[in-house]
Amino acid sequence: MGANMGKPSSFLDSLPSAQGTLHVVMLGLDSAGKTTALYRLKFDQYLNTVPTIGFNCEKVKGTLGRSKGQAFLVWDVGGQEKLRPLWKSYTRCTDGIVFVLDSVDVERMEEAKMELARTARSPDNAGVPVLVVANKQDLPGAKEPKELEKLLGLHELGNGHMWVVQPSCAITGEGLFEGMDALYEMILKRRKLAKQVKKKHR
Ligand code: G3D
Ligand code: MG
């Protein structure tokens, strides 16, 4: 501790637990697999889900990499069209956005792209890192991350967003914790950049 005196922020930076609980919102079209993913993250088991009306909210803990032990409060907001206007109120003041995608549903890819773009453009969400969970990779015909990048227009997301595409299968849980770790890395990077900018303008 002594060696770090006078540099409290860098000391705190090295302690993930010092960051407190991070707020994350899960978005995506209905039946993309959001609720399945949330309960996989929470209980490490498959739970039969019913379409979400309103929202689910669970505290989950990272298990991999630097996110190990880090608490995330994850909001799973219903994806049905009539509920989407609510997304805005949940994404205010969030540390990260998890956008869950059905990697097989090419018919609704354009709709998913539009919803993601709408969320990303919102001034409240400027610069909030986006984890795209390319779900249902177990199904034949699932699109690969590189292709989804293009289909979702991720390179044109703008508004200062960092993003990562993580392939997953929410039923087995494959890829979910890797995704949370990638999201955590982006959150840390964003904080570091913000601090550098602050320093520059002092
Ligand atoms: P939502 O919360 O985004 O609306 P749900 O989606 O979690 O309710 O999941 C919708 C359906 O997709 C569920 O099937 C669920 O089991 C299935 N699902 C979720 N993730 C995966 C996955 O990775 N692979 C496959 N094959 N199916 C998945 P039902 O049949 O209950 O509608
Ligand atoms: Mg749901």
mmCIF file of C-alpha atoms and ligand atoms in Angstrom:
data_model
loop_
_atom_site.group_PDB
_atom_site.id
_atom_site.type_symbol
_atom_site.label_atom_id
_atom_site.label_comp_id
_atom_site.label_asym_id
_atom_site.label_seq_id
_atom_site.Cartn_x
_atom_site.Cartn_y
_atom_site.Cartn_z
ATOM 1 C CA MET A 1 0.000 0.000 0.000
ATOM 2 C CA GLY A 2 2.746 2.420 1.037
ATOM 3 C CA ALA A 3 4.310 2.436 -2.425
ATOM 4 C CA ASN A 4 1.011 3.499 -3.866
ATOM 5 C CA MET A 5 0.417 6.389 -1.490
ATOM 6 C CA GLY A 6 -0.185 9.586 -3.371
ATOM 7 C CA LYS A 7 -1.443 7.637 -6.350
ATOM 8 C CA PRO A 8 -4.777 6.405 -5.064
ATOM 9 C CA SER A 9 -6.411 6.148 -8.449
ATOM 10 C CA SER A 10 -3.820 3.834 -9.965
ATOM 11 C CA PHE A 11 -3.960 1.692 -6.872
ATOM 12 C CA LEU A 12 -7.736 1.478 -7.138
ATOM 13 C CA ASP A 13 -7.437 0.698 -10.834
ATOM 14 C CA SER A 14 -5.659 -2.511 -9.977
ATOM 15 C CA LEU A 15 -8.511 -3.673 -7.741
ATOM 16 C CA PRO A 16 -11.538 -4.895 -9.661
ATOM 17 C CA SER A 17 -13.634 -5.007 -6.483
ATOM 18 C CA ALA A 18 -13.039 -1.309 -6.000
ATOM 19 C CA GLN A 19 -15.071 -0.601 -9.102
ATOM 20 C CA GLY A 20 -18.375 -1.558 -7.450
ATOM 21 C CA THR A 21 -21.277 -3.166 -9.219
ATOM 22 C CA LEU A 22 -21.505 -2.356 -12.887
ATOM 23 C CA HIS A 23 -24.853 -1.752 -14.505
ATOM 24 C CA VAL A 24 -25.512 -3.603 -17.709
ATOM 25 C CA VAL A 25 -28.623 -3.700 -19.842
ATOM 26 C CA MET A 26 -29.502 -6.588 -22.114
ATOM 27 C CA LEU A 27 -31.315 -5.638 -25.272
ATOM 28 C CA GLY A 28 -32.304 -7.408 -28.463
ATOM 29 C CA LEU A 29 -35.361 -8.530 -30.381
ATOM 30 C CA ASP A 30 -37.838 -10.868 -28.718
ATOM 31 C CA SER A 31 -36.758 -14.529 -28.620
ATOM 32 C CA ALA A 32 -33.083 -13.710 -29.303
ATOM 33 C CA GLY A 33 -32.226 -15.509 -26.041
ATOM 34 C CA LYS A 34 -31.814 -12.669 -23.516
ATOM 35 C CA THR A 35 -33.659 -14.301 -20.622
ATOM 36 C CA THR A 36 -32.014 -17.669 -21.274
ATOM 37 C CA ALA A 37 -28.600 -15.945 -21.256
ATOM 38 C CA LEU A 38 -29.371 -14.026 -18.061
ATOM 39 C CA TYR A 39 -30.329 -17.148 -16.130
ATOM 40 C CA ARG A 40 -27.363 -19.048 -17.526
ATOM 41 C CA LEU A 41 -25.106 -16.306 -16.215
ATOM 42 C CA LYS A 42 -26.909 -16.219 -12.893
ATOM 43 C CA PHE A 43 -27.521 -19.858 -12.034
ATOM 44 C CA ASP A 44 -25.272 -21.634 -14.501
ATOM 45 C CA GLN A 45 -28.183 -23.728 -15.651
ATOM 46 C CA TYR A 46 -30.777 -23.765 -18.364
ATOM 47 C CA LEU A 47 -34.164 -22.477 -17.242
ATOM 48 C CA ASN A 48 -37.229 -22.698 -19.388
ATOM 49 C CA THR A 49 -38.255 -19.137 -20.133
ATOM 50 C CA VAL A 50 -41.493 -17.443 -21.014
ATOM 51 C CA PRO A 51 -41.592 -14.259 -23.112
ATOM 52 C CA THR A 52 -40.545 -11.417 -20.859
ATOM 53 C CA ILE A 53 -43.165 -8.880 -19.945
ATOM 54 C CA GLY A 54 -41.650 -5.968 -18.120
ATOM 55 C CA PHE A 55 -38.113 -6.933 -17.119
ATOM 56 C CA ASN A 56 -35.886 -9.329 -15.208
ATOM 57 C CA CYS A 57 -32.954 -8.121 -13.174
ATOM 58 C CA GLU A 58 -30.185 -10.227 -11.644
ATOM 59 C CA LYS A 59 -26.811 -9.649 -10.081
ATOM 60 C CA VAL A 60 -24.250 -11.868 -11.759
ATOM 61 C CA LYS A 61 -20.526 -12.320 -11.208
ATOM 62 C CA GLY A 62 -17.788 -12.546 -13.789
ATOM 63 C CA THR A 63 -15.849 -15.819 -13.782
ATOM 64 C CA LEU A 64 -13.079 -15.207 -16.313
ATOM 65 C CA GLY A 65 -10.066 -13.000 -16.843
ATOM 66 C CA ARG A 66 -10.021 -9.609 -15.178
ATOM 67 C CA SER A 67 -13.817 -9.723 -14.758
ATOM 68 C CA LYS A 68 -13.492 -12.639 -12.323
ATOM 69 C CA GLY A 69 -15.432 -11.692 -9.193
ATOM 70 C CA GLN A 70 -16.723 -8.461 -10.706
ATOM 71 C CA ALA A 71 -20.438 -7.939 -10.007
ATOM 72 C CA PHE A 72 -22.767 -6.895 -12.787
ATOM 73 C CA LEU A 73 -26.366 -5.891 -12.270
ATOM 74 C CA VAL A 74 -27.956 -7.095 -15.485
ATOM 75 C CA TRP A 75 -31.315 -5.790 -16.662
ATOM 76 C CA ASP A 76 -33.163 -7.942 -19.160
ATOM 77 C CA VAL A 77 -35.768 -5.772 -20.790
ATOM 78 C CA GLY A 78 -38.549 -7.347 -22.853
ATOM 79 C CA GLY A 79 -37.775 -7.318 -26.586
ATOM 80 C CA GLN A 80 -41.277 -7.246 -28.003
ATOM 81 C CA GLU A 81 -41.966 -4.315 -30.250
ATOM 82 C CA LYS A 82 -44.406 -2.668 -27.880
ATOM 83 C CA LEU A 83 -41.815 -2.762 -25.089
ATOM 84 C CA ARG A 84 -38.907 -1.311 -27.046
ATOM 85 C CA PRO A 85 -39.713 2.327 -26.237
ATOM 86 C CA LEU A 86 -38.893 1.353 -22.625
ATOM 87 C CA TRP A 87 -35.306 0.466 -23.544
ATOM 88 C CA LYS A 88 -34.392 4.092 -23.416
ATOM 89 C CA SER A 89 -35.194 4.445 -19.722
ATOM 90 C CA TYR A 90 -33.164 1.357 -18.836
ATOM 91 C CA THR A 91 -30.118 2.284 -20.835
ATOM 92 C CA ARG A 92 -29.722 5.659 -19.132
ATOM 93 C CA CYS A 93 -26.567 5.684 -16.961
ATOM 94 C CA THR A 94 -25.562 2.162 -17.883
ATOM 95 C CA ASP A 95 -21.946 0.993 -17.937
ATOM 96 C CA GLY A 96 -22.467 -1.473 -20.757
ATOM 97 C CA ILE A 97 -24.976 -2.676 -23.309
ATOM 98 C CA VAL A 98 -25.368 -6.356 -24.165
ATOM 99 C CA PHE A 99 -27.177 -6.749 -27.460
ATOM 100 C CA VAL A 100 -28.359 -10.345 -27.876
ATOM 101 C CA LEU A 101 -28.842 -11.515 -31.415
ATOM 102 C CA ASP A 102 -30.393 -14.629 -32.933
ATOM 103 C CA SER A 103 -27.571 -15.502 -35.363
ATOM 104 C CA VAL A 104 -29.922 -17.608 -37.487
ATOM 105 C CA ASP A 105 -32.765 -15.144 -37.925
ATOM 106 C CA VAL A 106 -31.612 -13.444 -41.149
ATOM 107 C CA GLU A 107 -35.144 -12.263 -41.830
ATOM 108 C CA ARG A 108 -35.083 -9.986 -38.814
ATOM 109 C CA MET A 109 -31.426 -8.950 -39.087
ATOM 110 C CA GLU A 110 -32.386 -5.578 -40.568
ATOM 111 C CA GLU A 111 -34.818 -5.003 -37.713
ATOM 112 C CA ALA A 112 -32.118 -5.922 -35.193
ATOM 113 C CA LYS A 113 -29.703 -3.550 -36.944
ATOM 114 C CA MET A 114 -32.212 -0.705 -36.706
ATOM 115 C CA GLU A 115 -32.908 -1.271 -33.020
ATOM 116 C CA LEU A 116 -29.210 -1.449 -32.215
ATOM 117 C CA ALA A 117 -28.526 1.725 -34.221
ATOM 118 C CA ARG A 118 -31.358 3.512 -32.448
ATOM 119 C CA THR A 119 -29.953 2.560 -29.034
ATOM 120 C CA ALA A 120 -26.409 3.454 -30.045
ATOM 121 C CA ARG A 121 -27.423 6.876 -31.401
ATOM 122 C CA SER A 122 -29.205 7.930 -28.232
ATOM 123 C CA PRO A 123 -27.208 10.742 -26.547
ATOM 124 C CA ASP A 124 -27.655 8.995 -23.174
ATOM 125 C CA ASN A 125 -25.662 6.063 -24.510
ATOM 126 C CA ALA A 126 -22.808 7.954 -26.128
ATOM 127 C CA GLY A 127 -19.613 5.932 -25.769
ATOM 128 C CA VAL A 128 -21.215 3.094 -23.784
ATOM 129 C CA PRO A 129 -19.460 -0.152 -24.821
ATOM 130 C CA VAL A 130 -21.573 -2.670 -26.707
ATOM 131 C CA LEU A 131 -21.226 -6.428 -26.446
ATOM 132 C CA VAL A 132 -23.024 -8.162 -29.297
ATOM 133 C CA VAL A 133 -23.867 -11.699 -28.216
ATOM 134 C CA ALA A 134 -24.137 -13.708 -31.446
ATOM 135 C CA ASN A 135 -26.435 -16.281 -29.897
ATOM 136 C CA LYS A 136 -27.775 -19.659 -31.098
ATOM 137 C CA GLN A 137 -24.455 -20.660 -32.630
ATOM 138 C CA ASP A 138 -25.505 -24.285 -32.025
ATOM 139 C CA LEU A 139 -28.125 -24.059 -34.786
ATOM 140 C CA PRO A 140 -27.340 -24.874 -38.423
ATOM 141 C CA GLY A 141 -27.067 -21.757 -40.557
ATOM 142 C CA ALA A 142 -25.878 -19.532 -37.703
ATOM 143 C CA LYS A 143 -23.978 -16.568 -39.148
ATOM 144 C CA GLU A 144 -20.392 -16.073 -38.084
ATOM 145 C CA PRO A 145 -19.247 -13.031 -36.109
ATOM 146 C CA LYS A 146 -17.447 -11.471 -39.112
ATOM 147 C CA GLU A 147 -20.596 -11.644 -41.197
ATOM 148 C CA LEU A 148 -22.775 -10.335 -38.376
ATOM 149 C CA GLU A 149 -20.422 -7.383 -38.012
ATOM 150 C CA LYS A 150 -21.339 -6.419 -41.565
ATOM 151 C CA LEU A 151 -25.025 -7.284 -41.352
ATOM 152 C CA LEU A 152 -25.420 -5.143 -38.222
ATOM 153 C CA GLY A 153 -23.313 -2.290 -39.628
ATOM 154 C CA LEU A 154 -21.172 -2.252 -36.500
ATOM 155 C CA HIS A 155 -18.436 -0.225 -38.199
ATOM 156 C CA GLU A 156 -20.928 2.593 -38.703
ATOM 157 C CA LEU A 157 -22.202 2.579 -35.132
ATOM 158 C CA GLY A 158 -20.455 5.888 -34.368
ATOM 159 C CA ASN A 159 -21.175 7.897 -31.178
ATOM 160 C CA GLY A 160 -17.852 6.731 -29.701
ATOM 161 C CA HIS A 161 -18.903 3.137 -29.155
ATOM 162 C CA MET A 162 -16.460 0.293 -28.693
ATOM 163 C CA TRP A 163 -17.954 -3.062 -29.576
ATOM 164 C CA VAL A 164 -17.141 -6.763 -29.595
ATOM 165 C CA VAL A 165 -19.036 -9.668 -31.166
ATOM 166 C CA GLN A 166 -19.061 -12.797 -28.997
ATOM 167 C CA PRO A 167 -20.464 -16.042 -30.439
ATOM 168 C CA SER A 168 -22.535 -17.963 -27.901
ATOM 169 C CA CYS A 169 -25.082 -20.611 -27.095
ATOM 170 C CA ALA A 170 -27.198 -19.394 -24.195
ATOM 171 C CA ILE A 171 -28.651 -22.867 -23.657
ATOM 172 C CA THR A 172 -25.274 -24.379 -22.764
ATOM 173 C CA GLY A 173 -23.831 -21.067 -21.606
ATOM 174 C CA GLU A 174 -20.953 -21.275 -24.079
ATOM 175 C CA GLY A 175 -19.369 -17.891 -24.724
ATOM 176 C CA LEU A 176 -21.397 -15.906 -22.189
ATOM 177 C CA PHE A 177 -18.715 -15.332 -19.569
ATOM 178 C CA GLU A 178 -16.141 -14.670 -22.293
ATOM 179 C CA GLY A 179 -18.542 -11.993 -23.492
ATOM 180 C CA MET A 180 -18.902 -10.440 -20.036
ATOM 181 C CA ASP A 181 -15.129 -10.361 -19.716
ATOM 182 C CA ALA A 182 -14.813 -8.643 -23.102
ATOM 183 C CA LEU A 183 -17.445 -6.112 -22.008
ATOM 184 C CA TYR A 184 -15.558 -5.505 -18.768
ATOM 185 C CA GLU A 185 -12.320 -4.884 -20.682
ATOM 186 C CA MET A 186 -14.110 -2.275 -22.815
ATOM 187 C CA ILE A 187 -15.556 -0.599 -19.707
ATOM 188 C CA LEU A 188 -12.063 -0.381 -18.164
ATOM 189 C CA LYS A 189 -10.612 0.968 -21.407
ATOM 190 C CA ARG A 190 -13.296 3.618 -21.618
ATOM 191 C CA ARG A 191 -12.598 4.740 -18.034
ATOM 192 C CA LYS A 192 -8.898 4.917 -18.741
ATOM 193 C CA LEU A 193 -9.474 7.046 -21.840
ATOM 194 C CA ALA A 194 -11.831 9.345 -19.924
ATOM 195 C CA LYS A 195 -9.211 9.823 -17.242
ATOM 196 C CA GLN A 196 -6.537 10.656 -19.825
ATOM 197 C CA VAL A 197 -8.777 13.269 -21.414
ATOM 198 C CA LYS A 198 -9.493 14.800 -17.997
ATOM 199 C CA LYS A 199 -5.770 14.997 -17.241
ATOM 200 C CA LYS A 200 -5.066 16.690 -20.572
ATOM 201 C CA HIS A 201 -7.594 19.405 -19.842
ATOM 202 C CA ARG A 202 -6.410 20.135 -16.342
HETATM 203 P P1 G3D B 1 -35.752 -13.475 -25.152
HETATM 204 O O1 G3D B 1 -35.672 -13.351 -23.664
HETATM 205 O O2 G3D B 1 -34.657 -12.746 -25.860
HETATM 206 O O3 G3D B 1 -37.082 -13.135 -25.706
HETATM 207 P P2 G3D B 1 -35.617 -16.309 -24.602
HETATM 208 O O4 G3D B 1 -35.492 -15.029 -25.528
HETATM 209 O O5 G3D B 1 -34.484 -16.386 -23.665
HETATM 210 O O6 G3D B 1 -36.993 -16.374 -24.038
HETATM 211 O O7 G3D B 1 -35.413 -17.474 -25.694
HETATM 212 C C1 G3D B 1 -36.278 -17.621 -26.804
HETATM 213 C C2 G3D B 1 -36.157 -19.035 -27.337
HETATM 214 O O8 G3D B 1 -34.849 -19.256 -27.874
HETATM 215 C C3 G3D B 1 -36.350 -20.123 -26.275
HETATM 216 O O9 G3D B 1 -36.940 -21.238 -26.913
HETATM 217 C C4 G3D B 1 -34.926 -20.485 -25.906
HETATM 218 O O10 G3D B 1 -34.796 -21.786 -25.375
HETATM 219 C C5 G3D B 1 -34.244 -20.389 -27.272
HETATM 220 N N1 G3D B 1 -32.784 -20.150 -27.172
HETATM 221 C C6 G3D B 1 -32.142 -19.222 -26.436
HETATM 222 N N2 G3D B 1 -30.820 -19.294 -26.625
HETATM 223 C C7 G3D B 1 -30.606 -20.311 -27.500
HETATM 224 C C8 G3D B 1 -29.418 -20.870 -28.084
HETATM 225 O O11 G3D B 1 -28.285 -20.463 -27.859
HETATM 226 N N3 G3D B 1 -29.622 -21.910 -28.961
HETATM 227 C C9 G3D B 1 -30.871 -22.402 -29.258
HETATM 228 N N4 G3D B 1 -30.948 -23.430 -30.100
HETATM 229 N N5 G3D B 1 -31.994 -21.881 -28.731
HETATM 230 C C10 G3D B 1 -31.860 -20.844 -27.859
HETATM 231 P P3 G3D B 1 -38.489 -21.589 -26.842
HETATM 232 O O12 G3D B 1 -38.603 -22.846 -27.643
HETATM 233 O O13 G3D B 1 -38.791 -21.784 -25.395
HETATM 234 O O14 G3D B 1 -39.205 -20.438 -27.443
HETATM 235 MG MG MG B 2 -37.100 -12.613 -22.370
#
